[in-house]
Amino acid sequence: MQTHAAIDPAHLIDTSGELLDLVRSTTPLVHCITNAVVTNFTANALLAIGAAPAMVDLVGEAGPFATVASGLLVNLGTPQPEQRAAAREAVAAARQAGTPWVLDPVAIGALPIRTELAHDLAELRPAAIRGNASEILALAGVGAGGRGVDAADETDAAAGPAAALARRTGAVVAVSGPVDLVTDGSITVRLANGDALLTRVTGGGCALGAVVAAFLGAARATAIRPLEAVAAAHLAYTVAAERAAGGAAGPGSFAVRFLDALAAVEASELRALARVSTGAPLGAAA
């Protein structure tokens, strides 16, 4: 594995602000093959951050659309047969076209159909893999998954396996939790922003996968590394969550305020509020 130069947290935060502005100026088209429970919230989150959502999950359409999209999300939350076939079709087309794509292995581990599909797709070079600690451990082959979509493991427990998964697949691996962890297998970024109310809104994590695809799509023609783009998406998303939680009475008002906060968050807020650290992951090659 080729080891990258270290990333200075201040540089990463500045890059995050630049990429947030670039998302809004270029309006990346994000092709979402996602689960039925979160489709509306995911589309609204993309619109709020400045991207354009498209929920195209029909066989015969998913492949052609992946070639014109800026980024692709494959979320395995409700993997009906046609959607599974559409996901495979879209990933094949995205790879041929060079479209960056994100795998969100929702609830894998104990559920056999989605688990097998997630392992198959992970070997097809996603740009990023995003999940909670239990999902990432299961995909790395060292865990049995969580309780449905909920994690049963702590983020730090997945640090070493996430780095190994990144090195094996070539993906940037993001582990969501109280402190988010993002690694390319050589460098790990930890982001301590966010709010627990995100876990009480259906689609809080799934929509983040789509925002990651938007940031990767916007960064595609720049010198910004995928690790930086994935970390930037997490930073913008979690700073917006903090802003939304400030005046929320509970999960209902938080959900509305969160969309408003995604639309309003600025690069200056990222610089002022970011709690970011960087370093080498457990098990990194020297």
PDB file of N, CA, C and O in Angstrom, residues 27-55:
ATOM      1  N   THR A  27     -23.734  21.917  -8.040  1.00  0.00           N
ATOM      2  CA  THR A  27     -24.955  21.104  -7.893  1.00  0.00           C
ATOM      3  C   THR A  27     -24.757  19.682  -8.422  1.00  0.00           C
ATOM      4  O   THR A  27     -25.348  19.277  -9.424  1.00  0.00           O
ATOM      5  N   PRO A  28     -23.895  18.890  -7.770  1.00  0.00           N
ATOM      6  CA  PRO A  28     -23.666  17.520  -8.258  1.00  0.00           C
ATOM      7  C   PRO A  28     -24.949  16.698  -8.272  1.00  0.00           C
ATOM      8  O   PRO A  28     -25.774  16.783  -7.353  1.00  0.00           O
ATOM      9  N   LEU A  29     -25.111  15.909  -9.316  1.00  0.00           N
ATOM     10  CA  LEU A  29     -26.264  15.025  -9.477  1.00  0.00           C
ATOM     11  C   LEU A  29     -25.954  13.697  -8.795  1.00  0.00           C
ATOM     12  O   LEU A  29     -25.017  12.992  -9.194  1.00  0.00           O
ATOM     13  N   VAL A  30     -26.723  13.365  -7.775  1.00  0.00           N
ATOM     14  CA  VAL A  30     -26.456  12.165  -6.979  1.00  0.00           C
ATOM     15  C   VAL A  30     -27.517  11.108  -7.275  1.00  0.00           C
ATOM     16  O   VAL A  30     -28.708  11.307  -7.009  1.00  0.00           O
ATOM     17  N   HIS A  31     -27.056  10.011  -7.829  1.00  0.00           N
ATOM     18  CA  HIS A  31     -27.905   8.870  -8.153  1.00  0.00           C
ATOM     19  C   HIS A  31     -28.026   8.010  -6.897  1.00  0.00           C
ATOM     20  O   HIS A  31     -27.036   7.466  -6.403  1.00  0.00           O
ATOM     21  N   CYS A  32     -29.233   7.875  -6.375  1.00  0.00           N
ATOM     22  CA  CYS A  32     -29.461   7.144  -5.134  1.00  0.00           C
ATOM     23  C   CYS A  32     -30.233   5.859  -5.395  1.00  0.00           C
ATOM     24  O   CYS A  32     -31.366   5.904  -5.885  1.00  0.00           O
ATOM     25  N   ILE A  33     -29.622   4.745  -5.079  1.00  0.00           N
ATOM     26  CA  ILE A  33     -30.335   3.477  -4.957  1.00  0.00           C
ATOM     27  C   ILE A  33     -30.387   3.225  -3.457  1.00  0.00           C
ATOM     28  O   ILE A  33     -29.409   2.761  -2.861  1.00  0.00           O
ATOM     29  N   THR A  34     -31.490   3.584  -2.854  1.00  0.00           N
ATOM     30  CA  THR A  34     -31.540   3.627  -1.398  1.00  0.00           C
ATOM     31  C   THR A  34     -32.810   3.000  -0.882  1.00  0.00           C
ATOM     32  O   THR A  34     -33.671   2.559  -1.659  1.00  0.00           O
ATOM     33  N   ASN A  35     -32.943   2.950   0.433  1.00  0.00           N
ATOM     34  CA  ASN A  35     -34.036   2.171   0.989  1.00  0.00           C
ATOM     35  C   ASN A  35     -35.318   2.978   1.099  1.00  0.00           C
ATOM     36  O   ASN A  35     -35.314   4.211   1.223  1.00  0.00           O
ATOM     37  N   ALA A  36     -36.421   2.263   1.035  1.00  0.00           N
ATOM     38  CA  ALA A  36     -37.739   2.894   0.948  1.00  0.00           C
ATOM     39  C   ALA A  36     -38.077   3.733   2.165  1.00  0.00           C
ATOM     40  O   ALA A  36     -38.862   4.678   2.080  1.00  0.00           O
ATOM     41  N   VAL A  37     -37.480   3.414   3.298  1.00  0.00           N
ATOM     42  CA  VAL A  37     -37.800   4.118   4.536  1.00  0.00           C
ATOM     43  C   VAL A  37     -37.274   5.553   4.514  1.00  0.00           C
ATOM     44  O   VAL A  37     -37.853   6.444   5.129  1.00  0.00           O
ATOM     45  N   VAL A  38     -36.179   5.797   3.796  1.00  0.00           N
ATOM     46  CA  VAL A  38     -35.469   7.078   3.926  1.00  0.00           C
ATOM     47  C   VAL A  38     -35.425   7.889   2.645  1.00  0.00           C
ATOM     48  O   VAL A  38     -34.726   8.905   2.592  1.00  0.00           O
ATOM     49  N   THR A  39     -36.138   7.490   1.614  1.00  0.00           N
ATOM     50  CA  THR A  39     -35.997   8.143   0.317  1.00  0.00           C
ATOM     51  C   THR A  39     -36.276   9.639   0.396  1.00  0.00           C
ATOM     52  O   THR A  39     -35.496  10.463  -0.109  1.00  0.00           O
ATOM     53  N   ASN A  40     -37.369  10.018   1.017  1.00  0.00           N
ATOM     54  CA  ASN A  40     -37.748  11.429   1.064  1.00  0.00           C
ATOM     55  C   ASN A  40     -36.744  12.252   1.861  1.00  0.00           C
ATOM     56  O   ASN A  40     -36.309  13.333   1.424  1.00  0.00           O
ATOM     57  N   PHE A  41     -36.340  11.754   3.022  1.00  0.00           N
ATOM     58  CA  PHE A  41     -35.392  12.493   3.850  1.00  0.00           C
ATOM     59  C   PHE A  41     -34.056  12.645   3.131  1.00  0.00           C
ATOM     60  O   PHE A  41     -33.426  13.711   3.174  1.00  0.00           O
ATOM     61  N   THR A  42     -33.626  11.582   2.460  1.00  0.00           N
ATOM     62  CA  THR A  42     -32.360  11.628   1.731  1.00  0.00           C
ATOM     63  C   THR A  42     -32.406  12.658   0.606  1.00  0.00           C
ATOM     64  O   THR A  42     -31.465  13.449   0.435  1.00  0.00           O
ATOM     65  N   ALA A  43     -33.482  12.662  -0.161  1.00  0.00           N
ATOM     66  CA  ALA A  43     -33.611  13.631  -1.250  1.00  0.00           C
ATOM     67  C   ALA A  43     -33.611  15.061  -0.710  1.00  0.00           C
ATOM     68  O   ALA A  43     -32.949  15.947  -1.271  1.00  0.00           O
ATOM     69  N   ASN A  44     -34.324  15.283   0.386  1.00  0.00           N
ATOM     70  CA  ASN A  44     -34.377  16.624   0.955  1.00  0.00           C
ATOM     71  C   ASN A  44     -33.029  17.059   1.519  1.00  0.00           C
ATOM     72  O   ASN A  44     -32.653  18.239   1.426  1.00  0.00           O
ATOM     73  N   ALA A  45     -32.286  16.127   2.110  1.00  0.00           N
ATOM     74  CA  ALA A  45     -30.961  16.470   2.617  1.00  0.00           C
ATOM     75  C   ALA A  45     -30.029  16.871   1.477  1.00  0.00           C
ATOM     76  O   ALA A  45     -29.255  17.834   1.593  1.00  0.00           O
ATOM     77  N   LEU A  46     -30.094  16.151   0.360  1.00  0.00           N
ATOM     78  CA  LEU A  46     -29.271  16.512  -0.791  1.00  0.00           C
ATOM     79  C   LEU A  46     -29.651  17.884  -1.335  1.00  0.00           C
ATOM     80  O   LEU A  46     -28.785  18.710  -1.645  1.00  0.00           O
ATOM     81  N   LEU A  47     -30.935  18.130  -1.463  1.00  0.00           N
ATOM     82  CA  LEU A  47     -31.374  19.445  -1.931  1.00  0.00           C
ATOM     83  C   LEU A  47     -30.911  20.542  -0.987  1.00  0.00           C
ATOM     84  O   LEU A  47     -30.468  21.619  -1.420  1.00  0.00           O
ATOM     85  N   ALA A  48     -30.981  20.286   0.306  1.00  0.00           N
ATOM     86  CA  ALA A  48     -30.612  21.312   1.279  1.00  0.00           C
ATOM     87  C   ALA A  48     -29.128  21.645   1.208  1.00  0.00           C
ATOM     88  O   ALA A  48     -28.743  22.821   1.284  1.00  0.00           O
ATOM     89  N   ILE A  49     -28.279  20.642   1.039  1.00  0.00           N
ATOM     90  CA  ILE A  49     -26.844  20.895   1.013  1.00  0.00           C
ATOM     91  C   ILE A  49     -26.410  21.528  -0.301  1.00  0.00           C
ATOM     92  O   ILE A  49     -25.323  22.105  -0.406  1.00  0.00           O
ATOM     93  N   GLY A  50     -27.258  21.430  -1.347  1.00  0.00           N
ATOM     94  CA  GLY A  50     -26.948  22.054  -2.620  1.00  0.00           C
ATOM     95  C   GLY A  50     -26.772  21.102  -3.781  1.00  0.00           C
ATOM     96  O   GLY A  50     -26.400  21.511  -4.878  1.00  0.00           O
ATOM     97  N   ALA A  51     -27.040  19.811  -3.547  1.00  0.00           N
ATOM     98  CA  ALA A  51     -26.914  18.805  -4.606  1.00  0.00           C
ATOM     99  C   ALA A  51     -28.274  18.527  -5.232  1.00  0.00           C
ATOM    100  O   ALA A  51     -29.301  19.059  -4.800  1.00  0.00           O
ATOM    101  N   ALA A  52     -28.287  17.681  -6.248  1.00  0.00           N
ATOM    102  CA  ALA A  52     -29.526  17.305  -6.951  1.00  0.00           C
ATOM    103  C   ALA A  52     -29.728  15.805  -6.813  1.00  0.00           C
ATOM    104  O   ALA A  52     -28.888  15.020  -7.272  1.00  0.00           O
ATOM    105  N   PRO A  53     -30.826  15.360  -6.179  1.00  0.00           N
ATOM    106  CA  PRO A  53     -31.057  13.932  -6.004  1.00  0.00           C
ATOM    107  C   PRO A  53     -31.810  13.316  -7.176  1.00  0.00           C
ATOM    108  O   PRO A  53     -32.620  13.966  -7.827  1.00  0.00           O
ATOM    109  N   ALA A  54     -31.538  12.031  -7.417  1.00  0.00           N
ATOM    110  CA  ALA A  54     -32.296  11.257  -8.401  1.00  0.00           C
ATOM    111  C   ALA A  54     -32.388   9.830  -7.893  1.00  0.00           C
ATOM    112  O   ALA A  54     -31.367   9.165  -7.709  1.00  0.00           O
ATOM    113  N   MET A  55     -33.611   9.368  -7.632  1.00  0.00           N
ATOM    114  CA  MET A  55     -33.822   8.028  -7.091  1.00  0.00           C
ATOM    115  C   MET A  55     -34.167   7.089  -8.252  1.00  0.00           C
ATOM    116  O   MET A  55     -35.325   6.921  -8.618  1.00  0.00           O
TER     117      MET A  55
END
